[in-house]
Amino acid sequence: MKGDRVEIVVDAGDTTRTYEVVASRAGRRVETAVRRGVVEVSEVTRSGSVVRTARFMATRVLALVEQPVPREDSSEAAATPSGTSPSPR
């Protein structure tokens, strides 16, 4: 989904660097994979074609933060009036 985002924090020797891969268009998503000591973060289209890929050595990755776009569940929206939350019991 457009807006899906993954932040990668990498050890760069004396400092850390933060990289970000974002689903830039509607219908695209961001996928992560760890294979043979390499962390791979890819932006993928609906059909599964890879648009761009970022690769990092797994030993250098300090944090991998996936931040999906908040999706509203239609059943929850219908159950509660807009702007209010259900009262706890």
mmCIF file of N, CA, C and O in Angstrom:
data_model
loop_
_atom_site.group_PDB
_atom_site.id
_atom_site.type_symbol
_atom_site.label_atom_id
_atom_site.label_comp_id
_atom_site.label_asym_id
_atom_site.label_seq_id
_atom_site.Cartn_x
_atom_site.Cartn_y
_atom_site.Cartn_z
ATOM 1 N N MET A 1 0.841 -1.179 0.000
ATOM 2 C CA MET A 1 0.000 0.000 0.000
ATOM 3 C C MET A 1 0.883 1.238 0.000
ATOM 4 O O MET A 1 1.921 1.254 0.646
ATOM 5 N N LYS A 2 0.452 2.251 -0.700
ATOM 6 C CA LYS A 2 1.218 3.490 -0.743
ATOM 7 C C LYS A 2 1.405 4.004 0.675
ATOM 8 O O LYS A 2 0.466 4.067 1.448
ATOM 9 N N GLY A 3 2.644 4.334 1.002
ATOM 10 C CA GLY A 3 2.947 4.838 2.329
ATOM 11 C C GLY A 3 3.571 3.804 3.239
ATOM 12 O O GLY A 3 4.097 4.158 4.286
ATOM 13 N N ASP A 4 3.504 2.506 2.877
ATOM 14 C CA ASP A 4 4.225 1.503 3.657
ATOM 15 C C ASP A 4 5.688 1.912 3.687
ATOM 16 O O ASP A 4 6.232 2.384 2.691
ATOM 17 N N ARG A 5 6.325 1.727 4.836
ATOM 18 C CA ARG A 5 7.681 2.223 4.991
ATOM 19 C C ARG A 5 8.494 1.275 5.851
ATOM 20 O O ARG A 5 7.988 0.711 6.813
ATOM 21 N N VAL A 6 9.769 1.111 5.515
ATOM 22 C CA VAL A 6 10.699 0.335 6.329
ATOM 23 C C VAL A 6 11.923 1.200 6.561
ATOM 24 O O VAL A 6 12.488 1.752 5.621
ATOM 25 N N GLU A 7 12.304 1.336 7.828
ATOM 26 C CA GLU A 7 13.518 2.070 8.192
ATOM 27 C C GLU A 7 14.579 1.051 8.581
ATOM 28 O O GLU A 7 14.308 0.123 9.341
ATOM 29 N N ILE A 8 15.786 1.245 8.070
ATOM 30 C CA ILE A 8 16.898 0.353 8.361
ATOM 31 C C ILE A 8 18.001 1.172 9.014
ATOM 32 O O ILE A 8 18.453 2.167 8.448
ATOM 33 N N VAL A 9 18.422 0.787 10.220
ATOM 34 C CA VAL A 9 19.509 1.463 10.922
ATOM 35 C C VAL A 9 20.734 0.569 10.809
ATOM 36 O O VAL A 9 20.697 -0.603 11.200
ATOM 37 N N VAL A 10 21.817 1.136 10.256
ATOM 38 C CA VAL A 10 23.013 0.363 9.948
ATOM 39 C C VAL A 10 24.214 0.938 10.691
ATOM 40 O O VAL A 10 24.378 2.161 10.781
ATOM 41 N N ASP A 11 25.068 0.049 11.213
ATOM 42 C CA ASP A 11 26.319 0.444 11.845
ATOM 43 C C ASP A 11 27.304 0.800 10.735
ATOM 44 O O ASP A 11 27.626 -0.031 9.897
ATOM 45 N N ALA A 12 27.774 2.044 10.737
ATOM 46 C CA ALA A 12 28.703 2.505 9.704
ATOM 47 C C ALA A 12 30.079 2.790 10.305
ATOM 48 O O ALA A 12 30.740 3.764 9.951
ATOM 49 N N GLY A 13 30.520 1.938 11.198
ATOM 50 C CA GLY A 13 31.823 2.128 11.824
ATOM 51 C C GLY A 13 31.729 3.018 13.037
ATOM 52 O O GLY A 13 31.353 2.579 14.120
ATOM 53 N N ASP A 14 32.038 4.298 12.877
ATOM 54 C CA ASP A 14 32.031 5.219 14.008
ATOM 55 C C ASP A 14 30.668 5.855 14.256
ATOM 56 O O ASP A 14 30.483 6.548 15.242
ATOM 57 N N THR A 15 29.696 5.627 13.389
ATOM 58 C CA THR A 15 28.368 6.221 13.523
ATOM 59 C C THR A 15 27.312 5.253 12.999
ATOM 60 O O THR A 15 27.644 4.158 12.559
ATOM 61 N N THR A 16 26.072 5.653 13.092
ATOM 62 C CA THR A 16 24.996 4.857 12.495
ATOM 63 C C THR A 16 24.357 5.660 11.368
ATOM 64 O O THR A 16 24.360 6.899 11.382
ATOM 65 N N ARG A 17 23.815 4.953 10.396
ATOM 66 C CA ARG A 17 23.108 5.595 9.289
ATOM 67 C C ARG A 17 21.723 4.986 9.194
ATOM 68 O O ARG A 17 21.547 3.789 9.409
ATOM 69 N N THR A 18 20.763 5.813 8.855
ATOM 70 C CA THR A 18 19.384 5.359 8.719
ATOM 71 C C THR A 18 18.962 5.481 7.261
ATOM 72 O O THR A 18 19.134 6.532 6.642
ATOM 73 N N TYR A 19 18.440 4.390 6.736
ATOM 74 C CA TYR A 19 17.933 4.358 5.372
ATOM 75 C C TYR A 19 16.441 4.070 5.436
ATOM 76 O O TYR A 19 15.957 3.458 6.380
ATOM 77 N N GLU A 20 15.724 4.509 4.421
ATOM 78 C CA GLU A 20 14.279 4.342 4.402
ATOM 79 C C GLU A 20 13.844 3.891 3.016
ATOM 80 O O GLU A 20 14.263 4.461 2.010
ATOM 81 N N VAL A 21 13.013 2.851 2.967
ATOM 82 C CA VAL A 21 12.413 2.396 1.708
ATOM 83 C C VAL A 21 10.913 2.583 1.858
ATOM 84 O O VAL A 21 10.308 2.091 2.803
ATOM 85 N N VAL A 22 10.316 3.335 0.916
ATOM 86 C CA VAL A 22 8.904 3.698 0.995
ATOM 87 C C VAL A 22 8.193 3.228 -0.258
ATOM 88 O O VAL A 22 8.725 3.341 -1.364
ATOM 89 N N ALA A 23 6.969 2.711 -0.086
ATOM 90 C CA ALA A 23 6.117 2.381 -1.232
ATOM 91 C C ALA A 23 5.621 3.708 -1.793
ATOM 92 O O ALA A 23 4.780 4.366 -1.198
ATOM 93 N N SER A 24 6.172 4.111 -2.929
ATOM 94 C CA SER A 24 5.965 5.465 -3.428
ATOM 95 C C SER A 24 4.684 5.664 -4.240
ATOM 96 O O SER A 24 4.266 6.795 -4.428
ATOM 97 N N ARG A 25 4.075 4.600 -4.713
ATOM 98 C CA ARG A 25 2.867 4.745 -5.521
ATOM 99 C C ARG A 25 1.781 3.814 -5.008
ATOM 100 O O ARG A 25 2.047 2.840 -4.315
ATOM 101 N N ALA A 26 0.553 4.105 -5.397
ATOM 102 C CA ALA A 26 -0.578 3.274 -4.982
ATOM 103 C C ALA A 26 -0.403 1.854 -5.522
ATOM 104 O O ALA A 26 0.032 1.654 -6.654
ATOM 105 N N GLY A 27 -0.728 0.875 -4.689
ATOM 106 C CA GLY A 27 -0.644 -0.519 -5.105
ATOM 107 C C GLY A 27 0.698 -1.159 -4.864
ATOM 108 O O GLY A 27 0.847 -2.360 -5.048
ATOM 109 N N ARG A 28 1.692 -0.395 -4.462
ATOM 110 C CA ARG A 28 3.001 -0.977 -4.182
ATOM 111 C C ARG A 28 3.128 -1.274 -2.696
ATOM 112 O O ARG A 28 2.460 -0.679 -1.870
ATOM 113 N N ARG A 29 4.004 -2.213 -2.392
ATOM 114 C CA ARG A 29 4.233 -2.588 -0.998
ATOM 115 C C ARG A 29 5.739 -2.766 -0.783
ATOM 116 O O ARG A 29 6.500 -2.839 -1.743
ATOM 117 N N VAL A 30 6.131 -2.841 0.460
ATOM 118 C CA VAL A 30 7.539 -3.034 0.807
ATOM 119 C C VAL A 30 7.677 -4.396 1.470
ATOM 120 O O VAL A 30 6.940 -4.721 2.393
ATOM 121 N N GLU A 31 8.606 -5.202 0.970
ATOM 122 C CA GLU A 31 8.847 -6.539 1.513
ATOM 123 C C GLU A 31 10.274 -6.628 2.031
ATOM 124 O O GLU A 31 11.180 -6.033 1.463
ATOM 125 N N THR A 32 10.455 -7.398 3.109
ATOM 126 C CA THR A 32 11.787 -7.611 3.668
ATOM 127 C C THR A 32 12.106 -9.100 3.642
ATOM 128 O O THR A 32 11.216 -9.944 3.773
ATOM 129 N N ALA A 33 13.385 -9.410 3.476
ATOM 130 C CA ALA A 33 13.841 -10.794 3.475
ATOM 131 C C ALA A 33 15.274 -10.833 4.002
ATOM 132 O O ALA A 33 16.050 -9.900 3.783
ATOM 133 N N VAL A 34 15.603 -11.908 4.706
ATOM 134 C CA VAL A 34 16.962 -12.130 5.170
ATOM 135 C C VAL A 34 17.431 -13.431 4.539
ATOM 136 O O VAL A 34 16.861 -14.494 4.788
ATOM 137 N N ARG A 35 18.457 -13.328 3.706
ATOM 138 C CA ARG A 35 18.976 -14.493 2.987
ATOM 139 C C ARG A 35 20.491 -14.481 3.014
ATOM 140 O O ARG A 35 21.108 -13.478 2.646
ATOM 141 N N ARG A 36 21.082 -15.574 3.450
ATOM 142 C CA ARG A 36 22.529 -15.763 3.414
ATOM 143 C C ARG A 36 23.312 -14.582 3.976
ATOM 144 O O ARG A 36 24.265 -14.094 3.387
ATOM 145 N N GLY A 37 22.856 -14.064 5.100
ATOM 146 C CA GLY A 37 23.576 -12.990 5.761
ATOM 147 C C GLY A 37 23.348 -11.618 5.161
ATOM 148 O O GLY A 37 24.079 -10.683 5.457
ATOM 149 N N VAL A 38 22.331 -11.491 4.307
ATOM 150 C CA VAL A 38 22.023 -10.205 3.678
ATOM 151 C C VAL A 38 20.571 -9.856 3.965
ATOM 152 O O VAL A 38 19.667 -10.674 3.771
ATOM 153 N N VAL A 39 20.332 -8.639 4.427
ATOM 154 C CA VAL A 39 18.975 -8.133 4.629
ATOM 155 C C VAL A 39 18.599 -7.402 3.344
ATOM 156 O O VAL A 39 19.324 -6.509 2.896
ATOM 157 N N GLU A 40 17.473 -7.797 2.758
ATOM 158 C CA GLU A 40 17.034 -7.216 1.496
ATOM 159 C C GLU A 40 15.654 -6.606 1.688
ATOM 160 O O GLU A 40 14.727 -7.276 2.131
ATOM 161 N N VAL A 41 15.521 -5.322 1.375
ATOM 162 C CA VAL A 41 14.254 -4.607 1.480
ATOM 163 C C VAL A 41 13.891 -4.147 0.071
ATOM 164 O O VAL A 41 14.673 -3.438 -0.573
ATOM 165 N N SER A 42 12.697 -4.561 -0.414
ATOM 166 C CA SER A 42 12.317 -4.281 -1.795
ATOM 167 C C SER A 42 10.959 -3.609 -1.874
ATOM 168 O O SER A 42 10.049 -3.933 -1.115
ATOM 169 N N GLU A 43 10.830 -2.696 -2.834
ATOM 170 C CA GLU A 43 9.535 -2.117 -3.168
ATOM 171 C C GLU A 43 8.996 -2.948 -4.329
ATOM 172 O O GLU A 43 9.672 -3.122 -5.340
ATOM 173 N N VAL A 44 7.777 -3.475 -4.157
ATOM 174 C CA VAL A 44 7.220 -4.433 -5.110
ATOM 175 C C VAL A 44 5.870 -3.930 -5.622
ATOM 176 O O VAL A 44 5.068 -3.386 -4.853
ATOM 177 N N THR A 45 5.605 -4.156 -6.907
ATOM 178 C CA THR A 45 4.321 -3.774 -7.503
ATOM 179 C C THR A 45 3.270 -4.832 -7.204
ATOM 180 O O THR A 45 3.578 -5.897 -6.658
ATOM 181 N N ARG A 46 2.034 -4.561 -7.600
ATOM 182 C CA ARG A 46 0.943 -5.536 -7.405
ATOM 183 C C ARG A 46 1.235 -6.864 -8.080
ATOM 184 O O ARG A 46 0.896 -7.922 -7.579
ATOM 185 N N SER A 47 1.851 -6.799 -9.251
ATOM 186 C CA SER A 47 2.122 -8.026 -10.011
ATOM 187 C C SER A 47 3.341 -8.786 -9.497
ATOM 188 O O SER A 47 3.619 -9.891 -9.945
ATOM 189 N N GLY A 48 4.081 -8.194 -8.562
ATOM 190 C CA GLY A 48 5.236 -8.874 -7.984
ATOM 191 C C GLY A 48 6.566 -8.444 -8.562
ATOM 192 O O GLY A 48 7.606 -8.984 -8.193
ATOM 193 N N SER A 49 6.569 -7.487 -9.480
ATOM 194 C CA SER A 49 7.822 -6.990 -10.053
ATOM 195 C C SER A 49 8.529 -6.095 -9.041
ATOM 196 O O SER A 49 7.908 -5.226 -8.438
ATOM 197 N N VAL A 50 9.818 -6.295 -8.897
ATOM 198 C CA VAL A 50 10.604 -5.497 -7.966
ATOM 199 C C VAL A 50 10.962 -4.173 -8.631
ATOM 200 O O VAL A 50 11.505 -4.149 -9.734
ATOM 201 N N VAL A 51 10.652 -3.072 -7.969
ATOM 202 C CA VAL A 51 10.939 -1.742 -8.494
ATOM 203 C C VAL A 51 12.346 -1.316 -8.072
ATOM 204 O O VAL A 51 13.132 -0.852 -8.884
ATOM 205 N N ARG A 52 12.643 -1.455 -6.792
ATOM 206 C CA ARG A 52 13.975 -1.130 -6.281
ATOM 207 C C ARG A 52 14.255 -1.967 -5.055
ATOM 208 O O ARG A 52 13.343 -2.411 -4.362
ATOM 209 N N THR A 53 15.534 -2.173 -4.791
ATOM 210 C CA THR A 53 15.960 -3.026 -3.694
ATOM 211 C C THR A 53 17.114 -2.378 -2.947
ATOM 212 O O THR A 53 17.995 -1.786 -3.560
ATOM 213 N N ALA A 54 17.094 -2.501 -1.634
ATOM 214 C CA ALA A 54 18.210 -2.061 -0.794
ATOM 215 C C ALA A 54 18.745 -3.306 -0.097
ATOM 216 O O ALA A 54 17.974 -4.081 0.474
ATOM 217 N N ARG A 55 20.069 -3.497 -0.143
ATOM 218 C CA ARG A 55 20.691 -4.672 0.475
ATOM 219 C C ARG A 55 21.730 -4.225 1.498
ATOM 220 O O ARG A 55 22.502 -3.308 1.236
ATOM 221 N N PHE A 56 21.740 -4.915 2.643
ATOM 222 C CA PHE A 56 22.663 -4.599 3.720
ATOM 223 C C PHE A 56 23.190 -5.897 4.308
ATOM 224 O O PHE A 56 22.469 -6.892 4.379
ATOM 225 N N MET A 57 24.439 -5.872 4.782
ATOM 226 C CA MET A 57 24.994 -7.029 5.481
ATOM 227 C C MET A 57 24.255 -7.185 6.804
ATOM 228 O O MET A 57 24.122 -6.217 7.564
ATOM 229 N N ALA A 58 23.774 -8.377 7.088
ATOM 230 C CA ALA A 58 22.976 -8.615 8.291
ATOM 231 C C ALA A 58 23.764 -8.303 9.562
ATOM 232 O O ALA A 58 23.189 -7.846 10.550
ATOM 233 N N THR A 59 25.069 -8.503 9.544
ATOM 234 C CA THR A 59 25.872 -8.233 10.738
ATOM 235 C C THR A 59 25.971 -6.745 11.043
ATOM 236 O O THR A 59 26.275 -6.365 12.170
ATOM 237 N N ARG A 60 25.705 -5.895 10.060
ATOM 238 C CA ARG A 60 25.780 -4.448 10.243
ATOM 239 C C ARG A 60 24.433 -3.810 10.575
ATOM 240 O O ARG A 60 24.367 -2.654 10.970
ATOM 241 N N VAL A 61 23.330 -4.546 10.394
ATOM 242 C CA VAL A 61 21.998 -3.987 10.635
ATOM 243 C C VAL A 61 21.723 -3.987 12.131
ATOM 244 O O VAL A 61 21.772 -5.025 12.791
ATOM 245 N N LEU A 62 21.438 -2.798 12.674
ATOM 246 C CA LEU A 62 21.126 -2.659 14.088
ATOM 247 C C LEU A 62 19.630 -2.755 14.347
ATOM 248 O O LEU A 62 19.199 -3.303 15.351
ATOM 249 N N ALA A 63 18.825 -2.194 13.432
ATOM 250 C CA ALA A 63 17.370 -2.205 13.603
ATOM 251 C C ALA A 63 16.704 -2.202 12.240
ATOM 252 O O ALA A 63 17.191 -1.596 11.292
ATOM 253 N N LEU A 64 15.570 -2.885 12.186
ATOM 254 C CA LEU A 64 14.751 -2.943 10.982
ATOM 255 C C LEU A 64 13.326 -2.665 11.441
ATOM 256 O O LEU A 64 12.705 -3.499 12.098
ATOM 257 N N VAL A 65 12.824 -1.477 11.136
ATOM 258 C CA VAL A 65 11.530 -1.039 11.649
ATOM 259 C C VAL A 65 10.530 -0.971 10.506
ATOM 260 O O VAL A 65 10.684 -0.163 9.594
ATOM 261 N N GLU A 66 9.521 -1.829 10.556
ATOM 262 C CA GLU A 66 8.466 -1.825 9.541
ATOM 263 C C GLU A 66 7.330 -0.952 10.039
ATOM 264 O O GLU A 66 6.834 -1.144 11.142
ATOM 265 N N GLN A 67 6.924 0.007 9.227
ATOM 266 C CA GLN A 67 5.861 0.926 9.608
ATOM 267 C C GLN A 67 4.764 0.885 8.551
ATOM 268 O O GLN A 67 4.783 1.670 7.605
ATOM 269 N N PRO A 68 3.800 -0.007 8.704
ATOM 270 C CA PRO A 68 2.721 -0.082 7.720
ATOM 271 C C PRO A 68 1.780 1.104 7.837
ATOM 272 O O PRO A 68 1.687 1.738 8.888
ATOM 273 N N VAL A 69 1.077 1.378 6.754
ATOM 274 C CA VAL A 69 0.082 2.446 6.766
ATOM 275 C C VAL A 69 -1.073 1.984 7.635
ATOM 276 O O VAL A 69 -1.519 0.840 7.530
ATOM 277 N N PRO A 70 -1.570 2.832 8.543
ATOM 278 C CA PRO A 70 -2.713 2.422 9.353
ATOM 279 C C PRO A 70 -3.922 2.162 8.461
ATOM 280 O O PRO A 70 -4.318 3.013 7.676
ATOM 281 N N ARG A 71 -4.457 0.955 8.567
ATOM 282 C CA ARG A 71 -5.620 0.581 7.772
ATOM 283 C C ARG A 71 -6.813 0.447 8.695
ATOM 284 O O ARG A 71 -6.737 -0.206 9.725
ATOM 285 N N GLU A 72 -7.904 1.056 8.331
ATOM 286 C CA GLU A 72 -9.100 1.013 9.152
ATOM 287 C C GLU A 72 -9.918 -0.208 8.768
ATOM 288 O O GLU A 72 -10.241 -0.408 7.608
ATOM 289 N N ASP A 73 -10.247 -1.031 9.757
ATOM 290 C CA ASP A 73 -11.062 -2.210 9.524
ATOM 291 C C ASP A 73 -12.517 -1.777 9.390
ATOM 292 O O ASP A 73 -13.055 -1.099 10.267
ATOM 293 N N SER A 74 -13.187 -2.158 8.311
ATOM 294 C CA SER A 74 -14.556 -1.708 8.060
ATOM 295 C C SER A 74 -15.524 -2.206 9.124
ATOM 296 O O SER A 74 -16.497 -1.536 9.452
ATOM 297 N N SER A 75 -15.283 -3.376 9.715
ATOM 298 C CA SER A 75 -16.183 -3.889 10.750
ATOM 299 C C SER A 75 -16.079 -3.058 12.030
ATOM 300 O O SER A 75 -17.060 -2.849 12.722
ATOM 301 N N GLU A 76 -14.865 -2.566 12.359
ATOM 302 C CA GLU A 76 -14.700 -1.718 13.539
ATOM 303 C C GLU A 76 -15.330 -0.362 13.314
ATOM 304 O O GLU A 76 -15.910 0.222 14.216
ATOM 305 N N ALA A 77 -15.219 0.177 12.115
ATOM 306 C CA ALA A 77 -15.771 1.496 11.820
ATOM 307 C C ALA A 77 -17.297 1.463 11.889
ATOM 308 O O ALA A 77 -17.926 2.415 12.328
ATOM 309 N N ALA A 78 -17.901 0.368 11.495
ATOM 310 C CA ALA A 78 -19.352 0.256 11.513
ATOM 311 C C ALA A 78 -19.869 0.023 12.935
ATOM 312 O O ALA A 78 -20.984 0.413 13.272
ATOM 313 N N ALA A 79 -19.069 -0.588 13.797
ATOM 314 C CA ALA A 79 -19.506 -0.936 15.143
ATOM 315 C C ALA A 79 -19.527 0.265 16.083
ATOM 316 O O ALA A 79 -20.325 0.307 17.005
ATOM 317 N N THR A 80 -18.636 1.244 15.871
ATOM 318 C CA THR A 80 -18.582 2.403 16.757
ATOM 319 C C THR A 80 -18.886 3.669 15.971
ATOM 320 O O THR A 80 -18.454 3.812 14.840
ATOM 321 N N PRO A 81 -19.616 4.598 16.574
ATOM 322 C CA PRO A 81 -19.862 5.869 15.895
ATOM 323 C C PRO A 81 -18.549 6.614 15.680
ATOM 324 O O PRO A 81 -17.611 6.475 16.461
ATOM 325 N N SER A 82 -18.473 7.401 14.628
ATOM 326 C CA SER A 82 -17.229 8.095 14.321
ATOM 327 C C SER A 82 -16.881 9.092 15.420
ATOM 328 O O SER A 82 -17.741 9.766 15.956
ATOM 329 N N GLY A 83 -15.577 9.112 15.756
ATOM 330 C CA GLY A 83 -15.096 10.061 16.749
ATOM 331 C C GLY A 83 -15.211 9.577 18.187
ATOM 332 O O GLY A 83 -14.794 10.265 19.095
ATOM 333 N N THR A 84 -15.853 8.439 18.439
ATOM 334 C CA THR A 84 -15.961 7.940 19.799
ATOM 335 C C THR A 84 -15.356 6.559 19.892
ATOM 336 O O THR A 84 -15.240 5.853 18.913
ATOM 337 N N SER A 85 -14.966 6.201 21.072
ATOM 338 C CA SER A 85 -14.432 4.856 21.290
ATOM 339 C C SER A 85 -15.411 4.088 22.171
ATOM 340 O O SER A 85 -16.138 4.674 22.960
ATOM 341 N N PRO A 86 -15.411 2.762 22.034
ATOM 342 C CA PRO A 86 -16.308 1.975 22.872
ATOM 343 C C PRO A 86 -15.947 2.119 24.342
ATOM 344 O O PRO A 86 -14.779 2.216 24.701
ATOM 345 N N SER A 87 -16.948 2.151 25.212
ATOM 346 C CA SER A 87 -16.681 2.319 26.637
ATOM 347 C C SER A 87 -16.209 1.013 27.249
ATOM 348 O O SER A 87 -16.745 -0.053 26.951
ATOM 349 N N PRO A 88 -15.161 1.067 28.088
ATOM 350 C CA PRO A 88 -14.656 -0.161 28.738
ATOM 351 C C PRO A 88 -15.627 -0.621 29.816
ATOM 352 O O PRO A 88 -16.293 0.172 30.461
ATOM 353 N N ARG A 89 -15.698 -1.912 30.022
ATOM 354 C CA ARG A 89 -16.603 -2.466 31.054
ATOM 355 C C ARG A 89 -15.844 -3.144 32.135
ATOM 356 O O ARG A 89 -14.892 -3.671 32.116
#
